[in-house]
Amino acid sequence: MKLYYSPTSPFARKVILAAHALGLDSEIEKIRVDVYQPGGSYTEINPLKKIPALQTRDGQILLDSSFIAQYLNDLSPVNKIIPSAPERWQVMSDLAVADGILEASVLRLYEKRRPVDRFDTAFDGRQKDKVDQGFQYFEKNIARFLGEPNIASLTLMCALGYVDFRFPNEKWHDLVPRLQTWYQARQNDEAFLKTTPKD
Ligand SMILES: N[C@@H](CCC(=O)N[C@@H](CS)C(=O)NCC(=O)O)C(=O)O
């Protein structure tokens, strides 16, 4: 299989962590893509020019990190990261919150990269609020994430890592102490360390 990725993309990191948890990482060749370069042939892989994308064993292209993680989950006979129903529904709903934190954080990065006079403070504030409220949601529900990793907890790890990477001056840690303790206990996991984002 081939994973089109970038080392700074938290969505790609989610897929890599999922593949690792499912014992499929050795089967995945990583192909680095820069979606911010104009032109290029990546639109033939993903017309939306977003990463990640996965080329499956039989050559099919799958798009969207959570969907790719579901595909990998189905492939793996062991260590499922998505439980069967009824537990599945809560996990997928928690995943939606973690994905929402990622989406809001990526939008904030794009905003931060605008020329200063075009930075939209109100827009940035709305996205930051989603991130903060998302963190509070996980702080309140942290008991659900103490067991084996699932797709939601892996995505939450990526979200916390991404906020630290892109917004290092924002001290979310003190506001959500249980979440911070949870994160600290998992930060040294091999796959997580190996995928630390760098520009
Ligand atoms: N829902 C998508 C989001 C992917 C996404 O937004 N990736 C970012 C990189 S972190 C990207 O490719 N952005 C380029 C763009 O939006 O033009 C997924 O889960 O795969």
mmCIF file of N, CA, C and O and ligand atoms in Angstrom, residues 6 8-12 14-15 35-36 42 46 48-53 63-68 99 102-103 106 109-110 162, ligand 1:
data_model
loop_
_atom_site.group_PDB
_atom_site.id
_atom_site.type_symbol
_atom_site.label_atom_id
_atom_site.label_comp_id
_atom_site.label_asym_id
_atom_site.label_seq_id
_atom_site.Cartn_x
_atom_site.Cartn_y
_atom_site.Cartn_z
ATOM 1 N N SER A 6 2.273 14.050 4.406
ATOM 2 C CA SER A 6 3.305 15.059 4.681
ATOM 3 C C SER A 6 3.644 14.916 6.165
ATOM 4 O O SER A 6 2.764 14.560 6.969
ATOM 5 N N THR A 8 4.013 17.039 8.368
ATOM 6 C CA THR A 8 3.352 17.985 9.277
ATOM 7 C C THR A 8 1.841 17.779 9.341
ATOM 8 O O THR A 8 1.172 18.425 10.143
ATOM 9 N N SER A 9 1.305 16.902 8.525
ATOM 10 C CA SER A 9 -0.154 16.746 8.489
ATOM 11 C C SER A 9 -0.642 15.859 9.643
ATOM 12 O O SER A 9 -0.295 14.684 9.728
ATOM 13 N N PRO A 10 -1.495 16.415 10.518
ATOM 14 C CA PRO A 10 -2.016 15.597 11.611
ATOM 15 C C PRO A 10 -2.980 14.518 11.113
ATOM 16 O O PRO A 10 -3.165 13.486 11.755
ATOM 17 N N PHE A 11 -3.591 14.764 9.949
ATOM 18 C CA PHE A 11 -4.506 13.762 9.391
ATOM 19 C C PHE A 11 -3.700 12.557 8.888
ATOM 20 O O PHE A 11 -4.111 11.409 9.061
ATOM 21 N N ALA A 12 -2.557 12.845 8.264
ATOM 22 C CA ALA A 12 -1.689 11.741 7.827
ATOM 23 C C ALA A 12 -1.124 11.010 9.037
ATOM 24 O O ALA A 12 -1.023 9.772 9.056
ATOM 25 N N LYS A 14 -2.552 10.556 11.860
ATOM 26 C CA LYS A 14 -3.609 9.660 12.343
ATOM 27 C C LYS A 14 -3.564 8.303 11.615
ATOM 28 O O LYS A 14 -3.646 7.242 12.237
ATOM 29 N N VAL A 15 -3.419 8.363 10.292
ATOM 30 C CA VAL A 15 -3.401 7.113 9.511
ATOM 31 C C VAL A 15 -2.162 6.280 9.876
ATOM 32 O O VAL A 15 -2.247 5.057 10.024
ATOM 33 N N VAL A 35 1.247 19.681 -0.909
ATOM 34 C CA VAL A 35 0.009 20.141 -1.565
ATOM 35 C C VAL A 35 -0.026 21.657 -1.745
ATOM 36 O O VAL A 35 -0.932 22.182 -2.382
ATOM 37 N N TYR A 36 0.948 22.342 -1.169
ATOM 38 C CA TYR A 36 0.946 23.807 -1.285
ATOM 39 C C TYR A 36 1.731 24.302 -2.500
ATOM 40 O O TYR A 36 1.701 25.476 -2.827
ATOM 41 N N TYR A 42 -0.584 15.478 -8.200
ATOM 42 C CA TYR A 42 -1.294 14.852 -7.075
ATOM 43 C C TYR A 42 -2.822 14.938 -7.228
ATOM 44 O O TYR A 42 -3.541 14.105 -6.684
ATOM 45 N N ASN A 46 -5.863 12.817 -5.670
ATOM 46 C CA ASN A 46 -6.945 13.428 -4.904
ATOM 47 C C ASN A 46 -7.336 14.748 -5.567
ATOM 48 O O ASN A 46 -6.585 15.720 -5.513
ATOM 49 N N LEU A 48 -9.153 16.975 -4.655
ATOM 50 C CA LEU A 48 -9.237 18.076 -3.690
ATOM 51 C C LEU A 48 -7.864 18.523 -3.234
ATOM 52 O O LEU A 48 -7.730 19.481 -2.474
ATOM 53 N N LYS A 49 -6.836 17.793 -3.663
ATOM 54 C CA LYS A 49 -5.449 18.095 -3.322
ATOM 55 C C LYS A 49 -5.251 18.202 -1.807
ATOM 56 O O LYS A 49 -4.672 19.152 -1.295
ATOM 57 N N LYS A 50 -5.787 17.220 -1.098
ATOM 58 C CA LYS A 50 -5.594 17.166 0.348
ATOM 59 C C LYS A 50 -4.874 15.884 0.690
ATOM 60 O O LYS A 50 -5.028 14.876 -0.011
ATOM 61 N N ILE A 51 -4.137 15.923 1.771
ATOM 62 C CA ILE A 51 -3.491 14.705 2.245
ATOM 63 C C ILE A 51 -4.114 14.313 3.582
ATOM 64 O O ILE A 51 -4.553 15.193 4.328
ATOM 65 N N PRO A 52 -4.191 13.026 3.854
ATOM 66 C CA PRO A 52 -3.586 11.908 3.138
ATOM 67 C C PRO A 52 -4.509 11.291 2.078
ATOM 68 O O PRO A 52 -5.690 11.606 1.988
ATOM 69 N N ALA A 53 -3.884 10.368 1.288
ATOM 70 C CA ALA A 53 -4.621 9.457 0.409
ATOM 71 C C ALA A 53 -3.910 8.118 0.501
ATOM 72 O O ALA A 53 -2.692 8.074 0.742
ATOM 73 N N LEU A 63 -9.638 8.176 -0.038
ATOM 74 C CA LEU A 63 -9.413 9.532 0.471
ATOM 75 C C LEU A 63 -10.063 9.707 1.836
ATOM 76 O O LEU A 63 -11.048 9.030 2.140
ATOM 77 N N ASP A 64 -9.516 10.614 2.597
ATOM 78 C CA ASP A 64 -10.007 11.012 3.919
ATOM 79 C C ASP A 64 -9.443 10.098 5.017
ATOM 80 O O ASP A 64 -9.646 8.878 5.008
ATOM 81 N N SER A 65 -8.752 10.738 5.958
ATOM 82 C CA SER A 65 -7.993 9.983 6.966
ATOM 83 C C SER A 65 -8.853 9.031 7.800
ATOM 84 O O SER A 65 -8.451 7.886 8.055
ATOM 85 N N SER A 66 -10.033 9.481 8.211
ATOM 86 C CA SER A 66 -10.848 8.602 9.065
ATOM 87 C C SER A 66 -11.385 7.424 8.265
ATOM 88 O O SER A 66 -11.476 6.295 8.766
ATOM 89 N N PHE A 67 -11.726 7.697 7.027
ATOM 90 C CA PHE A 67 -12.198 6.613 6.167
ATOM 91 C C PHE A 67 -11.061 5.613 5.899
ATOM 92 O O PHE A 67 -11.265 4.385 5.957
ATOM 93 N N ILE A 68 -9.845 6.136 5.658
ATOM 94 C CA ILE A 68 -8.688 5.256 5.434
ATOM 95 C C ILE A 68 -8.438 4.406 6.682
ATOM 96 O O ILE A 68 -8.176 3.199 6.592
ATOM 97 N N ASP A 99 -11.587 15.153 15.211
ATOM 98 C CA ASP A 99 -11.382 15.634 13.831
ATOM 99 C C ASP A 99 -11.727 17.121 13.727
ATOM 100 O O ASP A 99 -11.056 17.868 13.004
ATOM 101 N N LEU A 102 -8.909 19.143 14.842
ATOM 102 C CA LEU A 102 -7.885 19.189 13.782
ATOM 103 C C LEU A 102 -8.264 20.184 12.692
ATOM 104 O O LEU A 102 -7.449 21.007 12.268
ATOM 105 N N GLU A 103 -9.518 20.097 12.251
ATOM 106 C CA GLU A 103 -9.954 20.981 11.154
ATOM 107 C C GLU A 103 -9.855 22.449 11.574
ATOM 108 O O GLU A 103 -9.355 23.296 10.813
ATOM 109 N N VAL A 106 -6.174 23.512 11.689
ATOM 110 C CA VAL A 106 -5.587 23.703 10.357
ATOM 111 C C VAL A 106 -6.088 25.032 9.770
ATOM 112 O O VAL A 106 -5.309 25.808 9.205
ATOM 113 N N LEU A 109 -4.151 27.771 11.228
ATOM 114 C CA LEU A 109 -2.800 27.897 10.667
ATOM 115 C C LEU A 109 -2.854 28.700 9.369
ATOM 116 O O LEU A 109 -2.038 29.590 9.138
ATOM 117 N N TYR A 110 -3.857 28.389 8.510
ATOM 118 C CA TYR A 110 -3.961 29.116 7.242
ATOM 119 C C TYR A 110 -4.177 30.606 7.531
ATOM 120 O O TYR A 110 -3.630 31.471 6.847
ATOM 121 N N TYR A 162 -0.579 18.438 17.377
ATOM 122 C CA TYR A 162 -0.620 19.474 16.333
ATOM 123 C C TYR A 162 -0.738 20.873 16.946
ATOM 124 O O TYR A 162 -0.075 21.813 16.503
HETATM 125 N N1 LIG B 1 -10.938 15.461 6.027
HETATM 126 C C1 LIG B 1 -9.625 15.335 5.450
HETATM 127 C C2 LIG B 1 -8.819 16.585 5.765
HETATM 128 C C3 LIG B 1 -7.415 16.526 5.164
HETATM 129 C C4 LIG B 1 -6.728 17.887 5.191
HETATM 130 O O1 LIG B 1 -7.362 18.949 5.353
HETATM 131 N N2 LIG B 1 -5.404 17.853 4.991
HETATM 132 C C5 LIG B 1 -4.660 19.101 4.914
HETATM 133 C C6 LIG B 1 -3.247 18.910 5.437
HETATM 134 S S1 LIG B 1 -3.220 18.736 7.164
HETATM 135 C C7 LIG B 1 -4.497 19.471 3.465
HETATM 136 O O2 LIG B 1 -4.201 18.635 2.639
HETATM 137 N N3 LIG B 1 -4.703 20.755 3.170
HETATM 138 C C8 LIG B 1 -4.514 21.294 1.861
HETATM 139 C C9 LIG B 1 -5.681 22.092 1.427
HETATM 140 O O3 LIG B 1 -6.696 22.160 2.166
HETATM 141 O O4 LIG B 1 -5.614 22.657 0.347
HETATM 142 C C10 LIG B 1 -8.959 14.074 6.018
HETATM 143 O O5 LIG B 1 -9.310 13.665 7.131
HETATM 144 O O6 LIG B 1 -8.130 13.467 5.331
#
